[in-house]
Coordinates of C-alpha atoms and ligand atoms in Angstrom, one line a residue:
X1 CA -23.7 34.4 -4.0
X2 CA -21.5 31.4 -3.3
X3 CA -18.1 31.1 -1.7
X4 CA -15.8 29.7 -4.4
X5 CA -13.0 31.9 -5.8
X6 CA -11.2 31.3 -9.1
X7 CA -7.5 31.3 -8.4
X8 CA -5.6 34.1 -10.2
X9 CA -3.2 32.8 -12.8
X10 CA 0.0 33.5 -11.0
X11 CA -1.2 31.6 -7.9
X12 CA -2.5 28.9 -10.2
X13 CA 0.9 28.3 -11.6
X14 CA 2.5 28.3 -8.1
X15 CA 0.3 25.4 -7.5
X16 CA 2.5 22.9 -9.3
X17 CA 0.8 21.6 -12.4
X18 CA 0.1 17.9 -12.6
X19 CA -2.5 15.3 -12.6
X20 CA -4.4 14.3 -9.6
X21 CA -6.2 11.4 -11.0
X22 CA -4.0 8.3 -11.3
X23 CA -6.3 5.6 -10.4
X24 CA -9.7 4.9 -8.8
X25 CA -8.3 5.2 -5.2
X26 CA -7.0 8.7 -6.0
X27 CA -10.5 9.8 -7.1
X28 CA -11.9 8.4 -3.9
X29 CA -9.3 10.3 -1.9
X30 CA -10.1 13.6 -3.5
X31 CA -13.9 13.2 -3.2
X32 CA -13.7 12.0 0.4
X33 CA -11.3 14.8 1.4
X34 CA -13.7 17.3 -0.2
X35 CA -16.5 15.8 1.9
X36 CA -14.4 16.2 5.1
X37 CA -13.6 19.8 4.2
X38 CA -17.3 20.4 3.7
X39 CA -17.9 19.4 7.4
X40 CA -19.6 16.0 6.7
X41 CA -20.5 13.9 9.7
X42 CA -21.3 10.9 7.6
X43 CA -19.7 9.7 4.4
X44 CA -20.7 6.8 2.2
X45 CA -18.4 5.4 -0.4
X46 CA -19.8 3.0 -3.0
X47 CA -17.8 1.5 -5.9
X48 CA -18.2 -1.2 -8.5
X49 CA -15.6 -3.3 -10.2
X50 CA -12.6 -1.8 -8.4
X51 CA -14.0 1.7 -9.1
X52 CA -13.5 1.4 -12.8
X53 CA -17.2 1.0 -13.5
X54 CA -18.5 3.4 -10.8
X55 CA -17.6 5.3 -7.7
X56 CA -20.0 7.3 -5.6
X57 CA -19.3 9.4 -2.6
X58 CA -22.3 10.8 -0.6
X59 CA -21.9 13.3 2.3
X60 CA -24.1 15.3 4.6
X61 CA -21.8 18.3 4.5
X62 CA -22.3 22.0 3.6
X63 CA -23.4 21.4 0.0
X64 CA -23.1 24.1 -2.7
X65 CA -25.5 26.5 -4.2
X66 CA -26.2 26.5 -8.0
X67 CA -23.4 28.9 -9.0
X68 CA -20.8 27.1 -6.9
X69 CA -21.9 23.8 -8.2
X70 CA -21.0 25.0 -11.7
X71 CA -17.9 26.9 -10.6
X72 CA -16.3 24.0 -8.8
X73 CA -15.9 22.3 -12.1
X74 CA -13.7 25.0 -13.4
X75 CA -9.9 24.6 -13.1
X76 CA -8.5 26.3 -10.1
X77 CA -11.8 27.1 -8.5
X78 CA -11.5 26.6 -4.8
X79 CA -13.2 28.0 -1.8
X80 CA -10.2 27.3 0.4
X81 CA -7.4 29.6 -0.7
X82 CA -7.4 33.1 -2.1
X83 CA -3.9 34.4 -2.2
X84 CA -0.4 32.9 -2.3
X85 CA 0.3 33.6 1.3
X86 CA -2.4 31.1 2.2
X87 CA -0.4 28.4 0.5
X88 CA 2.0 28.5 3.4
X89 CA -0.6 27.8 6.0
X90 CA -3.0 25.2 4.5
X91 CA -5.2 23.4 7.0
X92 CA -7.8 22.0 4.7
X93 CA -7.4 18.7 2.8
X94 CA -7.8 20.2 -0.6
X95 CA -6.5 23.5 -1.8
X96 CA -5.6 23.2 -5.4
X97 CA -9.0 23.5 -6.9
X98 CA -8.1 21.0 -9.7
X99 CA -9.5 17.7 -8.4
X100 CA -13.1 18.0 -9.6
X101 CA -12.4 19.4 -13.1
X102 CA -9.7 16.8 -13.6
X103 CA -11.9 13.9 -12.5
X104 CA -14.9 15.3 -14.5
X105 CA -12.7 15.5 -17.6
X106 CA -11.9 11.8 -17.7
X107 CA -15.3 10.2 -16.7
X108 CA -19.0 10.4 -16.8
X109 CA -19.6 12.6 -13.9
X110 CA -22.6 13.7 -11.9
X111 CA -22.7 16.2 -9.1
X112 CA -25.8 16.6 -7.0
X113 CA -25.7 19.0 -4.2
X114 CA -27.9 21.0 -1.9
X115 CA -27.3 23.4 0.9
X116 CA -29.4 22.9 4.1
X117 CA -30.8 26.4 3.7
X118 CA -32.0 26.0 0.1
X119 CA -35.3 24.5 -0.9
X120 CA -33.9 22.6 -3.8
X121 CA -30.5 21.4 -5.0
X122 CA -28.6 21.3 -8.2
X123 CA -27.7 18.3 -10.4
X124 CA -24.9 18.8 -12.9
X125 CA -24.1 16.2 -15.5
X126 CA -20.6 16.3 -17.2
X127 CA -19.3 13.9 -19.8
X128 CA -15.6 13.9 -20.5
X129 CA -15.3 17.5 -19.2
X130 CA -18.3 18.9 -21.0
X131 CA -21.2 20.1 -18.9
X132 CA -24.2 19.0 -20.7
X133 CA -27.0 19.2 -18.3
X134 CA -27.9 21.3 -15.2
X135 CA -31.2 20.6 -13.4
X136 CA -32.9 21.3 -10.1
X137 CA -33.1 18.3 -7.8
X138 CA -34.6 17.5 -4.5
X139 CA -31.9 15.5 -2.8
X140 CA -31.2 15.6 0.9
X141 CA -28.8 18.3 2.0
X142 CA -25.2 17.5 1.3
X143 CA -23.3 16.4 -1.8
X144 CA -23.2 13.3 -3.9
X145 CA -20.7 12.8 -6.6
X146 CA -20.8 9.9 -9.0
X147 CA -17.9 9.0 -11.3
X148 CA -18.7 6.4 -13.9
X149 CA -16.4 4.8 -16.5
X150 CA -13.2 6.4 -15.3
X151 CA -10.9 7.1 -18.3
X152 CA -13.6 6.1 -20.8
X153 CA -12.2 8.8 -23.1
X154 CA -8.5 8.2 -22.4
X155 CA -7.9 4.6 -23.4
X156 CA -4.2 4.8 -22.7
X157 CA -4.9 5.6 -19.1
X158 CA -7.5 2.9 -18.8
X159 CA -5.0 0.3 -19.9
X160 CA -2.7 1.5 -17.1
X161 CA -5.2 0.4 -14.5
X162 CA -4.5 -2.7 -12.5
X163 CA -6.8 -5.6 -11.9
X164 CA -10.1 -5.0 -10.2
X165 CA -8.9 -6.7 -7.0
X166 CA -5.9 -4.4 -6.7
X167 CA -7.8 -1.3 -7.4
X168 CA -10.5 -2.3 -4.9
X169 CA -7.8 -3.0 -2.3
X170 CA -6.3 0.4 -2.9
X171 CA -9.6 2.1 -2.5
X172 CA -10.4 0.3 0.7
X173 CA -7.0 1.1 2.1
X174 CA -7.4 4.8 1.2
X175 CA -10.8 5.0 3.0
X176 CA -9.3 3.2 6.0
X177 CA -6.6 5.8 6.2
X178 CA -9.1 8.6 6.0
X179 CA -11.3 6.9 8.5
X180 CA -8.4 6.7 11.0
X181 CA -7.7 10.4 10.5
X182 CA -11.3 11.2 11.2
X183 CA -12.9 9.0 13.8
X184 CA -15.5 11.7 14.4
X185 CA -17.0 11.0 11.0
X186 CA -19.1 7.9 10.3
X187 CA -17.9 6.0 7.2
X188 CA -19.7 3.3 5.2
X189 CA -18.0 1.5 2.4
X190 CA -19.9 -0.7 -0.1
X191 CA -18.1 -2.7 -2.7
X192 CA -20.2 -4.1 -5.6
X193 CA -23.3 -3.6 -3.4
X194 CA -21.8 -5.4 -0.5
X195 CA -20.8 -3.7 2.8
X196 CA -17.1 -3.7 3.4
X197 CA -17.4 -1.8 6.7
X198 CA -19.8 0.5 8.5
X199 CA -18.0 2.6 11.1
X200 CA -19.9 4.6 13.7
X201 CA -18.6 8.0 14.6
X202 CA -16.6 8.0 17.8
X203 CA -14.6 10.4 19.9
X204 CA -12.1 7.6 20.6
X205 CA -9.6 6.7 18.0
X206 CA -8.9 3.3 19.6
X207 CA -12.5 2.4 19.0
X208 CA -12.1 3.3 15.3
X209 CA -8.9 1.2 15.1
X210 CA -10.6 -1.7 16.7
X211 CA -13.6 -1.4 14.4
X212 CA -11.2 -1.5 11.4
X213 CA -8.5 -3.9 12.4
X214 CA -9.8 -5.8 15.4
X215 CA -9.1 -6.1 19.0
X216 CA -6.0 -8.2 18.4
X217 CA -4.3 -5.4 16.4
X218 CA -5.1 -3.0 19.2
X219 CA -3.5 -5.3 21.7
X220 CA -0.2 -5.2 19.7
X221 CA 0.1 -1.4 20.1
X222 CA 1.6 0.6 22.9
X223 CA 0.3 4.1 23.3
X224 CA 2.5 7.1 22.9
X225 CA 1.7 9.5 25.8
X226 CA 1.0 12.7 23.9
X227 CA 4.1 14.9 24.1
X228 CA 5.6 17.9 22.4
X229 CA 9.2 18.3 21.4
X230 CA 10.8 20.9 19.1
X231 CA 7.4 22.5 18.6
X232 CA 6.0 19.2 17.2
X233 CA 3.1 17.5 18.9
X234 CA 2.9 13.7 18.7
X235 CA 0.2 11.2 19.7
X236 CA -0.8 7.7 18.7
X237 CA 0.5 4.2 19.0
X238 CA 3.6 2.2 18.1
X239 CA 3.7 -1.6 18.0
X240 CA 5.1 -3.2 21.1
X241 CA 8.8 -4.3 20.9
X242 CA 9.1 -7.4 18.8
X243 CA 5.9 -6.8 16.8
X244 CA 6.6 -6.4 13.2
X245 CA 5.2 -6.7 9.7
X246 CA 7.1 -7.2 6.5
X247 CA 5.3 -4.4 4.8
X248 CA 4.3 -0.9 5.9
X249 CA 0.6 -1.1 5.2
X250 CA -0.1 -0.8 8.9
X251 CA 2.2 2.1 9.4
X252 CA -0.2 5.0 9.3
X253 CA 1.6 8.3 9.8
X254 CA -0.3 11.6 9.7
X255 CA 1.1 15.2 9.5
X256 CA -1.5 17.8 10.5
X257 CA -4.2 15.3 9.9
X258 CA -3.1 14.3 6.4
X259 CA -1.8 10.8 5.7
X260 CA 1.8 11.2 4.8
X261 CA 4.1 8.3 4.0
X262 CA 7.7 9.4 4.1
X263 CA 11.0 7.7 5.0
X264 CA 11.5 10.7 7.2
X265 CA 8.8 9.2 9.4
X266 CA 9.2 5.5 8.7
X267 CA 13.0 5.1 9.0
X268 CA 13.2 6.4 12.6
X269 CA 10.5 3.9 13.5
X270 CA 12.5 1.1 12.0
X271 CA 15.6 2.4 13.7
X272 CA 13.9 2.4 17.0
X273 CA 13.4 -1.3 16.5
X274 CA 17.0 -2.2 15.8
X275 CA 17.9 -5.1 18.0
X276 CA 14.3 -6.0 18.9
X277 CA 12.9 -6.7 15.4
X278 CA 14.3 -8.8 12.7
X279 CA 15.7 -7.2 9.6
X280 CA 13.0 -6.6 7.0
X281 CA 10.2 -6.1 9.5
X282 CA 8.5 -2.8 10.3
X283 CA 6.6 -1.9 13.4
X284 CA 2.9 -1.1 12.8
X285 CA 2.2 2.4 14.0
X286 CA -0.5 5.0 14.1
X287 CA 1.1 8.3 14.7
X288 CA -0.2 11.9 14.4
X289 CA 2.4 14.7 14.1
X290 CA 1.1 18.2 14.6
X291 CA 3.3 21.0 13.6
X292 CA 3.2 24.6 12.3
X293 CA 1.8 24.3 8.8
X294 CA 4.7 26.4 7.5
X295 CA 7.1 23.7 8.6
X296 CA 5.8 21.3 6.0
X297 CA 5.3 21.9 2.3
X298 CA 2.4 19.8 1.1
X299 CA 2.5 21.2 -2.4
X300 CA 5.2 19.0 -3.9
X301 CA 2.9 16.2 -5.1
X302 CA -0.2 16.7 -7.2
X303 CA -2.1 14.1 -5.2
X304 CA -0.7 15.6 -1.9
X305 CA 0.8 12.2 -0.9
X306 CA 4.3 13.5 -0.4
X307 CA 5.5 16.5 1.6
X308 CA 8.7 18.3 2.1
X309 CA 9.7 19.0 5.6
X310 CA 11.6 22.2 6.3
X311 CA 13.6 20.4 9.0
X312 CA 13.6 16.7 8.4
X313 CA 16.3 15.9 11.0
X314 CA 14.2 17.3 13.8
X315 CA 11.2 15.4 12.7
X316 CA 13.3 12.2 12.6
X317 CA 14.4 12.9 16.1
X318 CA 10.9 13.4 17.3
X319 CA 9.6 10.2 15.6
X320 CA 12.4 8.2 17.3
X321 CA 11.4 9.8 20.6
X322 CA 7.8 8.8 20.0
X323 CA 8.7 5.1 19.5
X324 CA 10.9 5.0 22.5
X325 CA 8.4 6.8 24.7
X326 CA 5.7 4.2 23.7
X327 CA 8.0 1.4 24.8
X328 CA 8.5 3.0 28.1
X329 CA 4.8 2.1 28.5
X330 CA 4.9 -1.5 27.2
X331 CA 6.4 -4.8 28.1
X332 CA 7.4 -6.9 25.0
X333 CA 4.4 -8.9 23.9
X334 CA 6.7 -11.8 23.2
X335 CA 10.3 -12.7 23.3
X336 CA 12.1 -12.0 20.1
X337 CA 14.5 -14.7 18.9
X338 CA 16.5 -13.6 16.0
X339 CA 16.3 -16.0 13.0
X340 CA 13.2 -17.8 14.1
X341 CA 10.3 -17.4 11.8
X342 CA 10.3 -14.1 9.9
X343 CA 7.0 -12.5 10.9
X344 CA 6.3 -12.5 14.6
X345 CA 2.7 -11.4 13.9
X346 CA 2.2 -14.7 12.1
X347 CA 4.0 -17.6 13.8
X348 CA 3.8 -20.7 11.6
X349 CA 1.1 -23.1 12.6
X350 CA 3.2 -26.1 11.7
X351 CA 6.9 -26.3 11.9
X352 CA 7.7 -29.7 10.3
X353 CA 8.9 -29.0 6.8
X354 CA 7.3 -30.6 3.7
X355 CA 9.0 -33.8 2.9
X356 CA 8.3 -35.2 -0.6
X357 CA 6.8 -38.6 0.3
X358 CA 8.3 -40.4 -2.6
X359 CA 11.7 -38.8 -2.6
X360 CA 14.6 -38.9 -0.3
X361 CA 14.1 -37.3 3.0
X362 CA 14.6 -33.5 2.7
X363 CA 13.8 -32.4 6.2
X364 CA 16.0 -29.4 6.3
X365 CA 17.6 -27.5 3.5
X366 CA 21.4 -27.5 4.0
X367 CA 23.3 -24.3 4.0
X368 CA 24.7 -25.4 0.7
X369 CA 21.3 -25.7 -0.8
X370 CA 20.1 -22.4 0.4
X371 CA 23.2 -20.9 -1.0
X372 CA 22.5 -22.6 -4.4
X373 CA 19.0 -21.3 -4.2
X374 CA 20.4 -17.9 -3.9
X375 CA 22.3 -18.5 -7.1
X376 CA 19.2 -19.9 -8.7
X377 CA 21.0 -23.1 -9.5
X378 CA 20.3 -26.7 -8.8
X379 CA 22.5 -28.0 -6.0
X380 CA 25.7 -29.4 -7.5
X381 CA 25.2 -32.9 -6.1
X382 CA 21.5 -33.3 -6.0
X383 CA 20.6 -36.2 -3.8
X384 CA 16.9 -35.8 -4.6
X385 CA 15.3 -35.5 -8.0
X386 CA 13.4 -32.2 -8.1
X387 CA 13.0 -32.3 -11.8
X388 CA 9.9 -30.6 -13.3
X389 CA 8.5 -33.9 -14.3
X390 CA 8.8 -35.4 -10.8
X391 CA 7.3 -32.3 -9.3
X392 CA 4.5 -32.1 -11.8
X393 CA 3.5 -35.5 -10.9
X394 CA 3.2 -34.4 -7.3
X395 CA 1.2 -31.3 -8.2
X396 CA -1.2 -33.3 -10.4
X397 CA -1.7 -36.0 -7.8
X398 CA -2.5 -33.6 -5.0
X399 CA -6.1 -32.5 -4.4
X400 CA -6.9 -28.9 -3.7
X401 CA -8.8 -28.5 -0.4
X402 CA -9.1 -24.8 0.0
X403 CA -7.4 -21.8 1.5
X404 CA -6.8 -20.8 5.1
X405 CA -6.4 -17.4 6.8
X406 CA -5.9 -15.6 3.5
X407 CA -2.4 -17.0 3.5
X408 CA -2.2 -20.7 3.0
X409 CA -3.3 -23.1 0.3
X410 CA -4.2 -26.6 1.5
X411 CA -3.7 -29.7 -0.6
X412 CA -4.1 -33.3 0.1
X413 CA -1.4 -35.6 -1.2
X414 CA -1.3 -39.3 -0.5
X415 CA -3.1 -38.8 2.8
X416 CA -0.8 -36.0 3.8
X417 CA -1.8 -32.5 4.4
X418 CA 0.2 -30.1 2.3
X419 CA 0.3 -26.4 3.2
X420 CA 1.7 -23.8 0.8
X421 CA 2.4 -20.4 2.2
X422 CA 1.4 -18.1 -0.7
X423 CA 3.8 -15.3 -0.2
X424 CA 6.9 -17.4 0.4
X425 CA 6.0 -19.5 -2.6
X426 CA 5.6 -16.4 -4.8
X427 CA 8.9 -15.1 -3.5
X428 CA 10.7 -18.3 -4.6
X429 CA 9.0 -18.3 -8.0
X430 CA 9.7 -14.6 -8.7
X431 CA 13.2 -14.9 -7.5
X432 CA 14.2 -17.6 -9.9
X433 CA 12.5 -15.9 -12.8
X434 CA 14.0 -12.6 -12.0
X435 CA 17.5 -13.9 -11.5
X436 CA 17.3 -15.9 -14.8
X437 CA 16.3 -12.7 -16.7
X438 CA 18.9 -10.6 -15.0
X439 CA 21.6 -13.1 -15.8
X440 CA 20.8 -12.7 -19.5
X441 CA 20.6 -9.0 -19.1
X442 CA 16.9 -8.6 -19.5
X443 CA 15.4 -5.9 -17.4
X444 CA 11.7 -6.1 -16.7
X445 CA 10.6 -2.6 -16.0
X446 CA 7.3 -0.8 -15.9
X447 CA 7.4 2.8 -17.1
X448 CA 5.2 5.1 -15.1
X449 CA 2.6 7.1 -17.0
X450 CA 3.8 10.2 -15.1
X451 CA 7.2 10.3 -13.4
X452 CA 6.8 10.7 -9.6
X453 CA 8.9 13.0 -7.5
X454 CA 9.4 11.7 -4.0
X455 CA 10.8 13.4 -1.0
X456 CA 13.5 11.3 0.7
X457 CA 16.3 12.1 3.1
X458 CA 19.5 13.7 1.7
X459 CA 21.4 10.5 2.5
X460 CA 18.9 8.3 0.6
X461 CA 19.0 10.7 -2.4
X462 CA 22.8 10.4 -2.4
X463 CA 22.7 6.6 -2.1
X464 CA 20.2 6.4 -5.0
X465 CA 22.4 8.6 -7.1
X466 CA 25.5 6.4 -6.4
X467 CA 23.6 3.2 -7.1
X468 CA 21.5 4.4 -10.1
X469 CA 22.9 1.7 -12.3
X470 CA 22.3 -1.1 -9.9
X471 CA 18.7 0.1 -9.3
X472 CA 18.2 0.3 -13.0
X473 CA 19.1 -3.4 -13.3
X474 CA 16.4 -4.1 -10.8
X475 CA 14.0 -2.2 -13.0
X476 CA 13.8 1.0 -10.9
X477 CA 14.8 4.0 -12.8
X478 CA 15.3 6.8 -10.3
X479 CA 17.4 9.9 -10.4
X480 CA 18.3 12.5 -7.8
X481 CA 16.3 15.6 -8.4
X482 CA 17.9 18.2 -6.2
X483 CA 17.7 18.6 -2.4
X484 CA 16.3 15.4 -0.9
X485 CA 14.0 14.4 -3.8
X486 CA 14.2 11.8 -6.4
X487 CA 12.4 11.4 -9.7
X488 CA 11.1 8.0 -10.5
X489 CA 10.4 7.0 -14.1
X490 CA 10.0 3.3 -14.0
X491 CA 9.6 0.6 -11.4
X492 CA 10.3 -3.2 -11.4
X493 CA 7.5 -4.8 -13.4
X494 CA 6.9 -7.5 -10.9
X495 CA 6.3 -4.9 -8.1
X496 CA 4.4 -2.4 -10.3
X497 CA 1.2 -2.9 -8.2
X498 CA 2.8 -1.3 -5.1
X499 CA 2.9 2.4 -4.4
X500 CA 6.1 3.9 -5.9
X501 CA 7.1 5.3 -2.6
X502 CA 7.0 1.9 -1.0
X503 CA 9.0 0.3 -3.8
X504 CA 11.7 2.9 -3.5
X505 CA 11.9 2.9 0.3
X506 CA 11.9 -0.8 0.6
X507 CA 14.4 -1.5 -2.2
X508 CA 16.8 1.2 -0.9
X509 CA 16.4 0.0 2.7
X510 CA 17.0 -3.6 1.8
X511 CA 19.8 -3.1 -0.7
X512 CA 21.6 -0.8 1.7
X513 CA 21.2 -3.3 4.6
X514 CA 22.7 -6.0 2.3
X515 CA 25.7 -3.6 1.7
X516 CA 25.1 -3.7 -2.1
X517 CA 28.0 -2.4 -4.0
X518 CA 27.6 -0.3 -7.1
X519 CA 29.2 -3.0 -9.2
X520 CA 27.0 -5.3 -11.2
X521 CA 28.4 -8.6 -10.2
X522 CA 26.7 -11.9 -9.5
X523 CA 26.4 -11.2 -5.8
X524 CA 24.6 -7.9 -6.5
X525 CA 22.3 -9.7 -8.9
X526 CA 21.3 -12.2 -6.3
X527 CA 20.6 -9.4 -3.8
X528 CA 18.6 -7.6 -6.4
X529 CA 16.6 -10.7 -7.3
X530 CA 16.0 -11.4 -3.6
X531 CA 14.9 -7.9 -2.8
X532 CA 12.7 -7.5 -5.8
X533 CA 11.0 -10.8 -5.3
X534 CA 10.3 -10.1 -1.7
X535 CA 8.9 -6.7 -2.6
X536 CA 6.8 -8.2 -5.4
X537 CA 5.4 -11.0 -3.3
X538 CA 4.1 -8.5 -0.8
X539 CA 1.0 -7.4 -2.7
X540 CA 0.0 -10.8 -4.0
X541 CA -3.3 -12.2 -2.9
X542 CA -4.2 -15.8 -2.3
X543 CA -5.5 -17.3 -5.6
X544 CA -9.3 -17.3 -5.6
X545 CA -10.0 -20.7 -7.1
X546 CA -8.6 -24.1 -7.6
X547 CA -7.0 -23.3 -10.9
X548 CA -5.0 -20.5 -9.5
X549 CA -3.9 -22.6 -6.5
X550 CA -2.8 -25.4 -8.8
X551 CA -0.8 -23.1 -11.0
X552 CA 1.0 -21.7 -8.0
X553 CA 1.9 -25.1 -6.7
X554 CA 3.0 -26.2 -10.1
X555 CA 5.1 -23.1 -10.7
X556 CA 6.6 -23.6 -7.2
X557 CA 7.5 -27.2 -7.8
X558 CA 9.0 -26.2 -11.1
X559 CA 11.6 -24.1 -9.3
X560 CA 15.2 -25.3 -8.8
X561 CA 14.8 -25.2 -5.0
X562 CA 11.1 -25.0 -4.3
X563 CA 11.1 -25.6 -0.6
X564 CA 12.3 -22.3 0.8
X565 CA 12.6 -18.6 -0.1
X566 CA 16.0 -17.3 -1.0
X567 CA 16.2 -16.2 2.7
X568 CA 15.5 -19.7 3.9
X569 CA 11.8 -19.3 4.9
X570 CA 9.8 -22.4 4.2
X571 CA 7.3 -22.3 1.3
X572 CA 5.7 -25.7 1.8
X573 CA 4.9 -27.7 4.9
X574 CA 3.5 -31.2 5.3
X575 CA 1.6 -33.1 7.9
X576 CA 2.0 -36.8 7.2
X577 CA -0.4 -39.4 8.4
X578 CA 2.1 -40.1 11.1
X579 CA 2.3 -36.4 12.2
X580 CA -1.5 -36.3 12.3
X581 CA -1.7 -39.5 14.3
X582 CA 0.7 -38.1 16.8
X583 CA -1.4 -35.0 17.2
X584 CA -4.4 -37.0 18.0
X585 CA -2.8 -39.6 20.2
X586 CA -3.5 -39.6 24.0
Ligands
LIG601 P1 -10.1 21.9 -3.7 O1 -10.6 20.8 -2.8 O2 -8.7 21.8 -3.9 O3 -10.6 23.3 -3.3 P2 -11.7 20.6 -5.6 O4 -11.7 20.6 -7.1 O5 -11.5 19.3 -5.0 O6 -10.7 21.6 -5.1 O7 -13.1 21.2 -5.2 C1 -13.4 22.5 -5.6 C2 -14.4 23.2 -4.7 O8 -15.7 22.5 -4.8 C3 -14.0 23.1 -3.2 O9 -13.1 24.1 -2.9 C4 -15.4 23.2 -2.5 O10 -15.7 24.6 -2.4 C5 -16.3 22.6 -3.6 N1 -16.7 21.2 -3.2 C6 -16.1 20.1 -3.7 N2 -16.6 19.0 -3.1 C7 -17.5 19.4 -2.2 C8 -18.4 18.7 -1.3 N3 -18.5 17.4 -1.2 N4 -19.2 19.5 -0.5 C9 -19.2 20.9 -0.6 N5 -18.4 21.5 -1.4 C10 -17.6 20.8 -2.2
LIG602 MG1 -10.5 18.8 -3.1

């Protein structure tokens, strides 16, 4: 007899209803978490076409007998929880017993599994939720689950998927998080048949971090000497003073081994950096918080991404202590000079600004021009012709050379080397478009298929409530949803690729920092446009081919003020033949 129990109805309804399967990455997360729960030592994840064509997770864990292999496909069948008291003390990754049936109901699904002690295993084939074949099979001990053609029978959901690149990036990030949480497990990831990474099992988390993100990343981190405060254990790393990133993808925070992204954890990290890190930057961190399972409710989000802390203010205090304690162990890795550059992790290679060769010198944008840029207007007295025609000529005459460091596009223009910084360029383009639409009252919003309920601090919830109209203008429709949570129905269309939590946290952070009023005046619109464009430019990748590169350059040069972001960061840089000659002179 197997070990899976079917949850009684009452308990099943205590487990909030909801969908687990949003996108390929959420499928991978559920499958890998199941493998971890099954005691796997080695997990292999393969996927094709961003997971939309195929995903396969293979583990060497406990496996299941024939009856469990069938039972696990029934809703609320779980081996991990039997009565509602267990809900208060969950230590396994999964507990809702709804992942496998949900996934199997929207895909062509195959489960093959074998316990070490059994002579043969079981292969179950399910199509769109219907079990249509059960066979014996002779696979190695462990479990392999293959999910093909996700959402093949739910065209509306399929349409909701992002491009393959985005879905693939989400999958890889998801596996990275799980791999950081479990260095003792070997992970292999194959994308379209090609190896993305192969991580050996290790007892040393810093080895895992180095394998994933490189020696250099490790060098930027200061260790937190494990400590305990208010009954909460903390260990990990926080970036050295002055090290920052403009997004939070390298902020990995775990609560009881589960990856949890919450402003309750990220805001104190940011707060700790006030004065040493420029606005808009966030310290990378890898932090593990261990606390009594009853101090955190992980049953507020169907995909278990959000939690509700019983005592968020204590957790905030502890997170702040953690950052400060790390810095007791570290000397700043470089001097921070406010206003210089905007991303200390990526100092610009070249500082001389792009000067259009055939136009008047435009070495530096004047304050007035930057201000005009913020308004999305041409400078009142334009000394240089930046008309689309003139710029188009430039774009057409330049030759695309290639891309560099996943960040720059290189062009050759009249013997000069032209460098375009992709993110800054996108920011400028999106800013002008967004502001233009906003000015005519057009809101570009992407409705979520399922509203998301996020846990935020009470202060954030109150701010969101007071600024609902302003946020709505930005395309974010969010409403306070009782005690420290907000319900989000729609997000800015330009930023729709990003996780909802990130959109909300960054927009609210940024708008609040700017002192946004609740009135919808021009100043507010500019702040909105600037915030949304910065947010939206985060996720963008460097265009793959020449065509994409040219389009970006053309769109940039079609802007009113193409040479800097609304915040004044350069978008283009030029090395003239003179500059080059100087670099190579004795
Ligand atoms: P949950 O993880 O919430 O219990 P799932 O639907 O994800 O629910 O899985 C249902 C059950 O199937 C699990 O409780 C577990 O007993 C079994 N199971 C799923 N995946 C595996 C696996 N890779 N190895 C062994 N057992 C598994
Ligand atoms: Mg599970």
